[in-house]
Amino acid sequence: MNAVIRTEHLVKRFGRVTALDRLDLEVARGETHGFLGPNGAGKSTAIRVLLGMLRSDEGRAELFGADPWKDAAELHRRLAYVPGDVALWPGLTGGETIDLLGRLRGGVDKRRRDELLERFDLDPRKKGRSYSKGNRQKVALVAAFAADVELLLLDEPTSGLDPLMGAVFNECVKEAAAAGRTVLLSSHIMSEVEALCDRVSIIRKGAIVETGTLAEMRHLSRSRVRATLKTPARGLEDHEGVHDLRVDGLDVECNVDAGALDDVLARLAAAGVAGLVCEPASLEQIFMRFYGDELAAKGVQEGNGS
Amino acid sequence: MSTAAAEIEDGLGTLAGTGKLLRFQARRSRVYLAGWIAGLAGGTWSVAAAFPGLYPDAAGRASYAVTVNTPAMRSMTGPETYIAAYPGSTGAMFSHQMILWTGALTAVMFILLMTRLTRADEETSRSEVLRSNPIGRRADLAAALLLSGAAAVALGAAMALAAAGLPGGQGGSAVLFGLAHTAIGLSFAGVAAVAAQVAGYASTANGLGFAVLGWAALTAGVGNAQGNWAVWLSPIGWSQLTYVYTPEQRWWPLACAGALAVCAVAAAFALVTRRDFGQGMVAGRLGRPEAKPGLRSATALTFRLTKGVVWAGVIAMLLLGAAFGSVLGSADEMIEGLSEAERALLQQGGASIEENVAATFTAIDAIFATLFGLLVVGRARKEETQGRGELIASAAVRRAGWPGSYLPAALWAATAATAAAAVFVALAGAGSTGDGSFFGTLVYGSLLQLPAVWTVTAFAFAAYTWLPRLGWLRWLAWVWVFVVAYFGNLLDLPGWAKAISPFDHLAAYPAEEVDWAAAGLVTLVAAALSVLGYLGARRRDLHFS
């Protein structure tokens, strides 16, 4: 029993809208798992089912091997959650909110709490109604990172943070991972996920379309190859593994399937290489592959600006 | 400078965009406005339609006039001038009994409306989106005031129509009755507009508005009881001073309301450009950096969050209880004006007038105290719609523990309010009758209402857990209970319709013996509704926006 989170064919409908359409998600103990998808893909709905706030219509959801709907209270003791849009009680100060949330999980480590308050540069004396969006998020983050829990569920936790606080957040996630905690990080900020996550699941229209480590995904993906040759290369135009080829004199630029890489490089070497750059696909490019058709339908070209 | 910005600078200045905002706000508030206007005018109409049939002849009205003409009864109705006109005008009798209450409700409608349209939107940063458009700094206040003005006129027209069928008026009586409500609406829209600029938060703005309403009710009550100038200090009093439907009918007291509205609007406009967006003139204070040791469960949080409602309930019910209690002493005076038949009706079972009146007052007190239980249930729904409950729902809390904790909190609020009313109706009642033994009787009688208070509160909770979107259900239940108790006999409602109200099943102690079987049964119904509510809390999805 090594999976902390496991869903099988999970379906959740709101009236006629199907928010989760046979979602299969698995997060192993101790891993930091990126949960990628645009707004409305079903990330928050999946997390709320895992939290037992919503009851699934079909399929199974398991948290620590138990049913999150039935055993919500016991399971919640072992996790902390940061919603994407944190709403606080207008009359409670940030400090009171952090203490309350900590006590509901069984206790507050005051040293850790104060240390986090300092790192996130948060004034705990302000009332909930006077915090900005970023500061409301910090309140929830401090409460979550201060908690001694096995699992952190973070739903777009950095959407209101400035880059400085984003760096503090990254540090805190890394510390949590080092302490052996499992993290599910839902996000649409690729650099964040790339920097923090061991494995990534991409969700689209309520279903997981791709899951694996970044290396595995790169392996399935195309690399970008740019070369300056000594003599014109041959056999690239009609090569099966070569895409988007552009030749400008002796400068060659193309995307190459992972499987065709050694063959293409051999051909380039045969022509003589004066300069070579080979980049693995960025997470953004991998992500865009799954949403390319949607973008195309909206008249945006894939790979623009990358 | 862009053309839009230039547009703002010239001509309209800080009012640019008012028209657009007005259309937007009107659209957003249409359900709120339609509901309030239909409710107020519909309620008024149903009472107005019943009145002529209930008191068809001048003699009946004259004898009723004598019972009403005591200081205490005048404090809860209106000026003496109306009472003199009772025999000749059903409309005068109607206006005398109604304007204080419909006027107070009108004030509530406009206080909430103005805060909704101004500060509440700023707090949720909805209007931040609007303000970033080419819209002047005074535009949203202007739009809110224009919409309130239009709503006041519409309410006045509806009230005039509702009162149109009443006999006894002169030309234009119905129109004046409507205008009296328009005037109250305008006064309180103005007051609330100023409060919205001064207060640090929307909730404080509402509180300030309600404080002014309390002042208006108090000065009208004192002024009418003693027949002196104090009533001229009350925005509701001005409407009563029109003496509508009496021979002395006059229009000019409403000019006071006009003057207040103009001054308030001017003040609000002067203040609005002097404060920052989202802030009041008075800044919010810093709080404690750490939670008190007691704040350690969802239930503790719920009780903490609803503390304000409980205090409001205790203070309001203490005042109402004291007001009712002080009337008891003059119950003897009422009896002199009654016919033999009416005396027999009141004295059934050999109970005294005081005992009968006491039974009615304790029931009405308890019904008003129930309001505070329903307000607490409403808070539970707000935790959900405003997304705050999400943090609690994700903590180690059982589903029945958090929204479930709102049931004990609601029962506590309603019980505390009932108890406050019990003590103060008893103190004032014992004082005004000069009979010390009445203290115990009144406390006992008030507390005997609790099973019905709990039933209505538990119903509201069950309605919230099973049908969260139908928030109006709990208000419908309350209005029904109130109508049965207050107008049930007046409107001659059929037995089954009265039987829906749990209060109707409890014995009218001290006029009747305590019916323990009925009290036990009503308590059981409350318990069953509570269980139903918990089941609902356990089974449904929680939706946080």
Coordinates of C-alpha atoms in Angstrom, one line a residue, chain B:
Chain B
M1 CA -4.7 61.5 -22.1
S2 CA -7.0 58.8 -23.4
T3 CA -10.4 59.8 -24.6
A4 CA -12.1 57.9 -21.8
A5 CA -10.0 59.7 -19.2
A6 CA -10.7 63.0 -20.8
E7 CA -14.4 62.3 -20.7
I8 CA -14.1 61.8 -17.0
E9 CA -12.3 65.1 -16.5
D10 CA -14.8 67.3 -18.3
G11 CA -18.4 67.9 -17.6
L12 CA -19.7 65.0 -15.4
G13 CA -16.4 64.8 -13.6
T14 CA -16.5 62.4 -10.7
L15 CA -20.0 61.2 -11.7
A16 CA -19.0 59.7 -15.1
G17 CA -20.5 56.3 -15.8
T18 CA -23.3 56.7 -13.3
G19 CA -25.9 55.6 -15.9
K20 CA -24.1 52.4 -16.8
L21 CA -23.6 51.5 -13.2
L22 CA -27.2 52.3 -12.4
R23 CA -28.4 49.8 -15.1
F24 CA -25.9 47.2 -13.8
Q25 CA -27.0 47.6 -10.1
A26 CA -30.7 47.6 -11.0
R27 CA -30.2 44.3 -12.8
R28 CA -28.2 42.8 -9.9
S29 CA -30.7 44.0 -7.3
R30 CA -33.9 43.1 -9.1
V31 CA -34.7 40.0 -7.1
Y32 CA -33.9 41.8 -3.8
L33 CA -36.1 44.8 -4.7
A34 CA -39.0 42.8 -6.1
G35 CA -39.0 40.5 -3.1
W36 CA -39.0 43.3 -0.5
I37 CA -41.6 45.4 -2.3
A38 CA -43.9 42.5 -3.0
G39 CA -43.5 41.3 0.6
L40 CA -44.2 44.7 2.2
A41 CA -47.0 45.7 -0.1
G42 CA -48.5 42.2 -0.1
G43 CA -48.5 42.0 3.6
T44 CA -50.0 45.5 3.9
W45 CA -52.6 44.6 1.3
S46 CA -53.7 41.4 3.1
V47 CA -54.1 43.3 6.4
A48 CA -55.9 46.2 4.7
A49 CA -58.3 43.8 3.0
A50 CA -59.2 42.2 6.3
F51 CA -59.6 45.4 8.3
P52 CA -63.0 46.7 7.1
G53 CA -64.6 43.3 7.7
L54 CA -63.2 43.0 11.2
Y55 CA -64.3 46.4 12.4
P56 CA -67.3 47.2 10.2
D57 CA -69.1 49.7 12.5
A58 CA -68.1 52.9 14.2
A59 CA -69.1 51.6 17.6
G60 CA -66.8 48.7 17.4
R61 CA -63.9 50.9 16.4
A62 CA -64.8 53.4 19.1
S63 CA -64.6 50.8 21.8
Y64 CA -61.3 49.5 20.4
A65 CA -60.0 53.1 20.4
V66 CA -60.4 53.3 24.1
T67 CA -58.4 50.2 24.7
V68 CA -55.6 51.5 22.5
N69 CA -55.5 54.9 24.1
T70 CA -52.9 54.2 26.8
P71 CA -49.4 55.5 26.8
A72 CA -47.9 52.0 26.5
M73 CA -50.2 51.0 23.6
R74 CA -49.5 54.3 21.8
S75 CA -45.8 53.7 22.1
M76 CA -46.3 50.6 20.0
T77 CA -48.7 52.1 17.5
G78 CA -48.8 55.8 16.9
P79 CA -50.0 59.3 17.8
E80 CA -53.3 60.0 19.6
T81 CA -54.7 62.0 16.7
Y82 CA -55.4 58.7 14.9
I83 CA -57.2 57.2 17.8
A84 CA -59.7 60.1 17.8
A85 CA -60.4 59.3 14.2
Y86 CA -61.0 55.6 14.7
P87 CA -64.8 55.7 14.7
G88 CA -65.0 57.7 11.5
S89 CA -62.2 56.1 9.6
T90 CA -61.1 52.5 9.2
G91 CA -58.0 53.8 7.3
A92 CA -57.0 55.8 10.3
M93 CA -57.2 52.8 12.5
F94 CA -55.2 50.8 10.0
S95 CA -52.5 53.4 9.5
H96 CA -52.2 53.9 13.3
Q97 CA -51.5 50.2 13.8
M98 CA -49.3 49.7 10.8
I99 CA -47.0 52.6 10.0
L100 CA -44.5 52.0 12.9
W101 CA -44.0 48.3 11.7
T102 CA -44.1 48.7 8.0
G103 CA -42.0 51.8 8.4
A104 CA -39.4 49.9 10.4
L105 CA -39.3 47.1 7.8
T106 CA -38.9 49.8 5.1
A107 CA -35.9 51.2 7.0
V108 CA -34.4 47.7 7.2
M109 CA -34.9 47.2 3.4
F110 CA -33.1 50.5 2.5
I111 CA -30.2 50.1 5.0
L112 CA -29.4 46.6 3.7
L113 CA -29.9 47.8 0.1
M114 CA -27.5 50.8 0.4
T115 CA -24.8 48.7 2.1
R116 CA -25.1 46.0 -0.5
L117 CA -24.7 48.5 -3.3
T118 CA -21.7 50.3 -1.8
R119 CA -19.4 48.8 0.8
A120 CA -20.3 45.2 0.5
D121 CA -19.3 45.2 -3.1
E122 CA -16.0 46.9 -2.3
E123 CA -15.2 44.3 0.3
T124 CA -15.7 41.5 -2.1
S125 CA -13.7 43.5 -4.6
R126 CA -16.6 43.2 -7.1
S127 CA -16.7 46.9 -7.6
E128 CA -12.9 47.1 -8.0
V129 CA -13.5 45.6 -11.4
L130 CA -16.0 48.4 -12.1
R131 CA -14.0 51.2 -10.7
S132 CA -11.1 50.4 -13.1
N133 CA -13.4 51.3 -16.0
P134 CA -13.9 55.0 -17.0
I135 CA -16.1 55.6 -14.0
G136 CA -15.9 58.6 -11.7
R137 CA -15.2 58.3 -8.0
R138 CA -18.7 59.4 -7.0
A139 CA -20.4 57.3 -9.6
D140 CA -21.2 54.2 -7.6
L141 CA -22.6 56.2 -4.7
A142 CA -24.6 58.2 -7.2
A143 CA -25.9 55.1 -8.9
A144 CA -26.7 53.5 -5.5
L145 CA -28.6 56.6 -4.4
L146 CA -30.5 56.9 -7.7
L147 CA -31.5 53.2 -7.5
S148 CA -32.6 53.6 -3.9
G149 CA -34.6 56.6 -4.8
A150 CA -36.3 54.8 -7.6
A151 CA -37.0 51.8 -5.2
A152 CA -38.5 54.2 -2.6
V153 CA -40.8 55.6 -5.2
A154 CA -41.8 52.1 -6.4
L155 CA -42.4 50.9 -2.8
G156 CA -44.5 54.0 -2.1
A157 CA -46.6 53.3 -5.2
A158 CA -47.1 49.7 -4.2
M159 CA -48.0 50.7 -0.7
A160 CA -50.5 53.3 -2.0
L161 CA -52.1 50.6 -4.1
A162 CA -52.2 48.2 -1.2
A163 CA -54.0 50.8 1.0
A164 CA -56.2 52.1 -1.8
G165 CA -59.3 50.1 -0.8
L166 CA -59.5 51.4 2.7
P167 CA -62.6 53.4 3.7
G168 CA -62.4 56.6 5.6
G169 CA -59.8 58.7 3.8
Q170 CA -60.0 61.9 2.0
G171 CA -58.6 62.6 -1.5
G172 CA -55.1 61.3 -1.8
S173 CA -55.0 59.4 1.5
A174 CA -53.7 56.3 -0.1
V175 CA -51.1 58.3 -2.0
L176 CA -50.0 59.9 1.2
F177 CA -49.8 56.5 2.9
G178 CA -47.5 55.4 0.1
L179 CA -45.4 58.6 0.3
A180 CA -45.0 58.1 4.0
H181 CA -43.1 55.0 3.2
T182 CA -41.2 56.6 0.4
A183 CA -40.0 59.2 2.8
I184 CA -38.8 56.6 5.3
G185 CA -37.0 54.8 2.5
L186 CA -35.3 58.0 1.4
S187 CA -34.3 58.9 4.9
F188 CA -32.7 55.6 5.7
A189 CA -31.0 55.3 2.3
G190 CA -29.4 58.6 3.0
V191 CA -28.4 57.6 6.6
A192 CA -27.0 54.3 5.3
A193 CA -25.1 56.1 2.6
V194 CA -23.3 58.2 5.2
A195 CA -22.7 55.1 7.4
A196 CA -21.1 53.3 4.4
Q197 CA -18.6 56.1 4.1
V198 CA -17.8 56.3 7.9
A199 CA -17.7 52.7 8.9
G200 CA -14.6 50.5 8.5
Y201 CA -16.5 47.5 7.2
A202 CA -19.8 46.7 5.6
S203 CA -21.0 45.0 8.7
T204 CA -20.3 48.1 10.8
A205 CA -22.1 50.2 8.2
N206 CA -25.2 48.0 8.7
G207 CA -24.8 48.3 12.4
L208 CA -24.8 52.1 12.3
G209 CA -27.9 52.0 10.1
F210 CA -29.7 49.8 12.5
A211 CA -28.6 52.0 15.4
V212 CA -30.4 54.9 13.7
L213 CA -33.4 52.7 13.2
G214 CA -33.4 51.9 16.9
W215 CA -33.2 55.6 17.7
A216 CA -36.2 56.2 15.3
A217 CA -38.3 53.5 17.0
L218 CA -37.4 54.7 20.5
T219 CA -38.1 58.4 19.9
A220 CA -41.3 57.6 18.1
G221 CA -42.4 55.3 20.9
V222 CA -41.5 57.8 23.7
G223 CA -43.0 60.7 21.8
N224 CA -46.3 58.9 21.0
A225 CA -46.6 57.5 24.5
Q226 CA -46.3 60.9 26.1
G227 CA -47.7 62.9 23.3
N228 CA -44.8 65.3 23.1
W229 CA -42.1 66.6 20.7
A230 CA -39.8 63.6 20.9
V231 CA -41.7 62.0 18.0
W232 CA -40.4 64.9 15.8
L233 CA -36.9 63.4 16.2
S234 CA -37.9 60.2 14.5
P235 CA -37.7 59.6 10.7
I236 CA -40.6 57.1 11.3
G237 CA -42.4 59.6 13.5
W238 CA -42.6 62.1 10.6
S239 CA -44.5 59.6 8.6
Q240 CA -46.9 59.0 11.5
L241 CA -47.3 62.7 11.9
T242 CA -49.0 63.0 8.5
Y243 CA -52.1 61.8 10.3
V244 CA -53.0 60.0 7.1
Y245 CA -56.7 58.9 6.8
T246 CA -57.7 61.2 9.6
P247 CA -59.5 64.5 9.2
E248 CA -56.3 66.3 10.2
Q249 CA -54.4 64.7 7.3
R250 CA -51.4 66.8 6.2
W251 CA -48.4 66.4 3.9
W252 CA -45.8 68.7 5.2
P253 CA -44.2 66.6 7.9
L254 CA -42.6 64.6 5.1
A255 CA -40.6 67.6 4.3
C256 CA -38.4 66.8 7.3
A257 CA -37.6 63.4 5.7
G258 CA -36.8 65.2 2.4
A259 CA -34.5 67.6 4.3
L260 CA -32.7 64.7 6.1
A261 CA -32.3 62.8 2.9
V262 CA -30.8 65.9 1.1
C263 CA -28.4 66.6 4.0
A264 CA -27.3 62.9 4.2
V265 CA -26.7 62.7 0.5
A266 CA -24.6 65.8 0.5
A267 CA -22.6 64.5 3.4
A268 CA -22.1 61.1 1.8
F269 CA -20.9 62.8 -1.4
A270 CA -18.5 65.0 0.5
L271 CA -17.1 62.0 2.4
V272 CA -16.9 59.5 -0.5
T273 CA -14.0 61.3 -2.2
R274 CA -12.2 61.7 1.1
R275 CA -11.8 58.1 1.9
D276 CA -9.8 55.4 0.3
F277 CA -11.4 52.6 -1.7
G278 CA -12.4 49.7 0.5
Q279 CA -11.7 51.7 3.7
G280 CA -13.9 53.8 5.9
M281 CA -13.2 57.1 7.5
V282 CA -12.5 55.1 10.7
A283 CA -9.8 52.6 10.2
G284 CA -10.0 49.0 11.4
R285 CA -7.9 48.0 14.4
L286 CA -5.3 45.3 14.7
G287 CA -6.2 42.2 16.6
R288 CA -4.5 39.5 18.7
P289 CA -1.6 37.7 17.0
E290 CA -2.5 34.4 18.6
A291 CA -5.9 32.7 19.2
K292 CA -7.3 32.3 22.7
P293 CA -6.9 28.8 24.1
G294 CA -10.7 28.2 23.8
L295 CA -10.7 28.5 20.0
R296 CA -9.9 24.9 19.3
S297 CA -12.8 23.3 17.5
A298 CA -15.2 24.0 14.7
T299 CA -18.0 24.5 17.3
A300 CA -15.9 27.0 19.2
L301 CA -15.4 28.9 15.9
T302 CA -19.1 28.8 15.1
F303 CA -20.0 30.2 18.5
R304 CA -17.3 32.8 18.2
L305 CA -18.5 33.9 14.7
T306 CA -22.1 34.1 15.9
K307 CA -21.4 35.9 19.1
G308 CA -22.5 39.2 17.6
V309 CA -25.9 37.8 16.6
V310 CA -26.4 36.5 20.1
W311 CA -25.6 39.9 21.7
A312 CA -27.8 41.7 19.2
G313 CA -30.6 39.2 20.1
V314 CA -30.2 39.7 23.8
I315 CA -30.2 43.4 23.6
A316 CA -33.1 43.7 21.2
M317 CA -35.2 41.2 23.1
L318 CA -34.4 42.9 26.4
L319 CA -35.8 46.1 25.0
L320 CA -38.8 44.5 23.5
G321 CA -39.5 42.5 26.6
A322 CA -39.3 45.7 28.7
A323 CA -41.6 47.5 26.3
F324 CA -44.2 44.7 26.5
G325 CA -43.9 44.4 30.2
S326 CA -44.5 48.1 30.8
V327 CA -47.8 47.8 28.9
L328 CA -49.1 45.1 31.1
G329 CA -49.9 47.6 33.9
S330 CA -52.4 49.5 31.7
A331 CA -54.2 46.3 30.6
D332 CA -56.8 47.2 33.3
E333 CA -57.5 50.5 31.5
M334 CA -58.3 48.5 28.3
I335 CA -61.0 46.5 29.9
E336 CA -63.2 49.5 30.6
G337 CA -63.7 50.2 26.9
L338 CA -64.7 46.7 26.0
S339 CA -68.2 45.3 25.4
E340 CA -69.5 42.5 27.5
A341 CA -68.9 40.0 24.7
E342 CA -65.3 41.1 24.2
R343 CA -64.7 40.9 27.9
A344 CA -66.1 37.4 27.9
L345 CA -63.8 36.5 25.1
L346 CA -60.7 37.8 26.8
Q347 CA -61.6 36.4 30.2
Q348 CA -62.3 32.9 29.1
G349 CA -61.4 30.3 31.7
G350 CA -61.7 32.9 34.4
A351 CA -58.3 34.3 33.6
S352 CA -57.7 38.0 34.1
I353 CA -57.0 40.5 31.4
E354 CA -53.4 40.8 32.5
E355 CA -53.0 37.0 32.2
N356 CA -54.4 37.0 28.7
V357 CA -52.3 39.8 27.6
A358 CA -49.2 38.3 29.3
A359 CA -49.8 35.0 27.4
T360 CA -49.9 36.9 24.1
F361 CA -46.9 39.0 24.9
T362 CA -44.7 36.1 25.9
A363 CA -45.6 34.3 22.7
I364 CA -44.8 37.3 20.5
D365 CA -41.5 37.8 22.4
A366 CA -40.5 34.3 21.7
I367 CA -41.4 34.6 18.0
F368 CA -39.1 37.6 17.7
A369 CA -36.4 35.8 19.7
T370 CA -36.6 33.0 17.1
L371 CA -35.4 35.5 14.5
F372 CA -31.9 35.4 16.0
G373 CA -31.8 31.6 15.7
L374 CA -32.7 31.9 12.0
L375 CA -30.0 34.5 11.5
V376 CA -27.4 32.1 12.8
V377 CA -28.6 29.4 10.4
G378 CA -28.2 32.0 7.6
R379 CA -24.5 32.4 8.7
A380 CA -23.9 28.8 8.0
R381 CA -25.0 29.2 4.4
K382 CA -22.8 32.3 4.1
E383 CA -19.7 30.3 5.2
E384 CA -20.4 28.1 2.3
T385 CA -21.2 30.7 -0.4
Q386 CA -18.3 32.9 0.6
G387 CA -15.9 29.9 0.6
R388 CA -14.7 30.3 4.2
G389 CA -16.0 27.0 5.4
E390 CA -13.5 25.3 3.0
L391 CA -10.7 25.6 5.5
I392 CA -12.7 24.0 8.2
A393 CA -14.2 21.3 6.0
S394 CA -10.6 20.3 5.1
A395 CA -9.6 20.0 8.7
A396 CA -10.2 17.1 11.0
V397 CA -13.8 17.9 11.6
R398 CA -16.8 15.5 11.1
R399 CA -19.3 16.6 8.5
A400 CA -22.0 16.8 11.2
G401 CA -19.5 18.8 13.3
W402 CA -19.2 21.7 10.9
P403 CA -22.1 22.8 9.3
G404 CA -23.7 20.8 12.1
S405 CA -22.3 23.1 14.7
Y406 CA -24.6 25.8 13.5
L407 CA -27.6 24.0 15.0
P408 CA -26.4 24.3 18.6
A409 CA -25.3 27.9 17.9
A410 CA -28.7 28.8 16.5
L411 CA -30.5 27.1 19.4
W412 CA -28.3 29.0 21.8
A413 CA -28.9 32.3 20.1
A414 CA -32.7 31.8 20.1
T415 CA -32.7 30.6 23.7
A416 CA -30.5 33.4 25.0
A417 CA -32.8 35.9 23.2
T418 CA -35.9 34.3 24.7
A419 CA -34.4 34.3 28.1
A420 CA -33.5 38.0 27.9
A421 CA -37.0 38.8 26.9
A422 CA -38.3 36.6 29.7
V423 CA -36.4 38.4 32.4
F424 CA -37.2 41.8 31.2
V425 CA -40.8 41.3 30.4
A426 CA -41.1 39.9 33.9
L427 CA -39.2 42.8 35.6
A428 CA -41.2 45.5 33.7
G429 CA -44.4 43.5 34.0
A430 CA -44.1 43.1 37.7
G431 CA -43.3 46.7 38.0
S432 CA -46.1 48.1 35.9
T433 CA -48.8 45.9 37.5
G434 CA -47.3 46.4 41.0
D435 CA -47.7 42.7 41.5
G436 CA -44.4 41.1 42.5
S437 CA -45.7 37.5 42.0
F438 CA -46.2 38.3 38.3
F439 CA -42.4 38.2 37.9
G440 CA -42.2 34.4 38.3
T441 CA -45.3 33.8 36.2
L442 CA -43.9 35.8 33.3
V443 CA -40.5 34.2 33.4
Y444 CA -42.1 30.8 33.5
G445 CA -44.6 31.7 30.7
S446 CA -41.8 33.0 28.5
L447 CA -39.6 30.0 28.9
L448 CA -42.6 27.7 28.2
Q449 CA -42.4 29.0 24.6
L450 CA -39.0 27.5 24.1
P451 CA -40.1 24.2 22.5
A452 CA -41.7 26.2 19.7
V453 CA -38.7 28.4 19.4
W454 CA -36.5 25.3 19.0
T455 CA -38.9 23.8 16.5
V456 CA -38.8 26.8 14.1
T457 CA -35.0 27.0 14.5
A458 CA -34.5 23.3 13.9
F459 CA -36.7 23.5 10.9
A460 CA -34.6 26.3 9.5
F461 CA -31.5 24.2 10.0
A462 CA -33.0 21.2 8.3
A463 CA -34.1 23.4 5.4
Y464 CA -30.6 24.7 5.2
T465 CA -28.9 21.3 5.1
W466 CA -31.4 19.7 2.7
L467 CA -32.3 22.6 0.5
P468 CA -29.4 25.1 0.9
R469 CA -30.4 27.2 -2.1
L470 CA -33.9 27.9 -0.7
G471 CA -32.9 30.3 2.0
W472 CA -36.3 32.0 1.8
L473 CA -37.9 28.8 3.3
R474 CA -36.8 29.7 6.8
W475 CA -38.1 33.3 6.5
L476 CA -41.4 32.0 5.1
A477 CA -41.7 29.7 8.1
W478 CA -41.0 32.7 10.5
V479 CA -43.5 35.0 8.7
W480 CA -46.1 32.3 8.9
V481 CA -45.6 31.8 12.6
F482 CA -45.7 35.6 13.1
V483 CA -48.9 36.0 11.1
V484 CA -50.6 33.2 13.0
A485 CA -49.7 34.7 16.3
Y486 CA -50.2 38.3 15.5
F487 CA -53.1 38.3 13.1
G488 CA -54.4 34.8 13.4
N489 CA -57.5 35.8 15.2
L490 CA -57.8 39.2 13.5
L491 CA -57.8 37.5 10.1
D492 CA -59.9 34.6 11.3
L493 CA -57.5 32.0 9.8
P494 CA -58.7 28.4 9.6
G495 CA -57.6 25.9 12.3
W496 CA -55.3 23.8 10.1
A497 CA -53.5 26.9 8.9
K498 CA -52.8 27.9 12.5
A499 CA -51.8 24.4 13.4
I500 CA -48.7 24.7 11.2
S501 CA -47.3 27.0 13.7
P502 CA -45.7 25.2 16.7
F503 CA -46.5 28.2 18.9
D504 CA -50.2 27.6 18.3
H505 CA -50.1 24.2 20.1
L506 CA -48.6 25.6 23.3
A507 CA -51.0 26.6 26.1
A508 CA -51.6 30.3 26.6
Y509 CA -50.0 30.3 30.0
P510 CA -50.8 32.0 32.4
A511 CA -54.3 32.4 31.0
E512 CA -54.6 28.6 30.6
E513 CA -53.1 25.7 32.5
V514 CA -49.7 24.4 31.2
D515 CA -50.3 21.6 28.7
W516 CA -47.3 19.4 29.3
A517 CA -48.3 16.9 26.7
A518 CA -48.4 19.5 24.0
A519 CA -45.1 21.0 25.1
G520 CA -43.5 17.6 25.1
L521 CA -44.8 16.8 21.7
V522 CA -43.5 20.1 20.2
T523 CA -40.1 19.4 21.8
L524 CA -40.1 16.0 20.1
V525 CA -40.8 17.7 16.8
A526 CA -37.9 20.0 17.4
A527 CA -35.7 17.0 18.2
A528 CA -36.9 15.1 15.0
L529 CA -36.2 18.2 12.9
S530 CA -32.7 18.4 14.4
V531 CA -31.9 14.8 13.6
L532 CA -33.2 15.4 10.1
G533 CA -30.9 18.4 9.8
Y534 CA -27.9 16.5 10.9
L535 CA -28.7 13.7 8.4
G536 CA -28.8 16.4 5.7
A537 CA -25.5 17.8 6.8
R538 CA -23.9 14.4 6.6
R539 CA -25.1 13.5 3.2
R540 CA -24.8 16.5 1.0
D541 CA -21.9 18.0 -1.0
L542 CA -20.4 21.2 0.3
H543 CA -20.1 23.8 -2.4
F544 CA -17.6 26.6 -1.9
S545 CA -17.4 29.2 -4.5

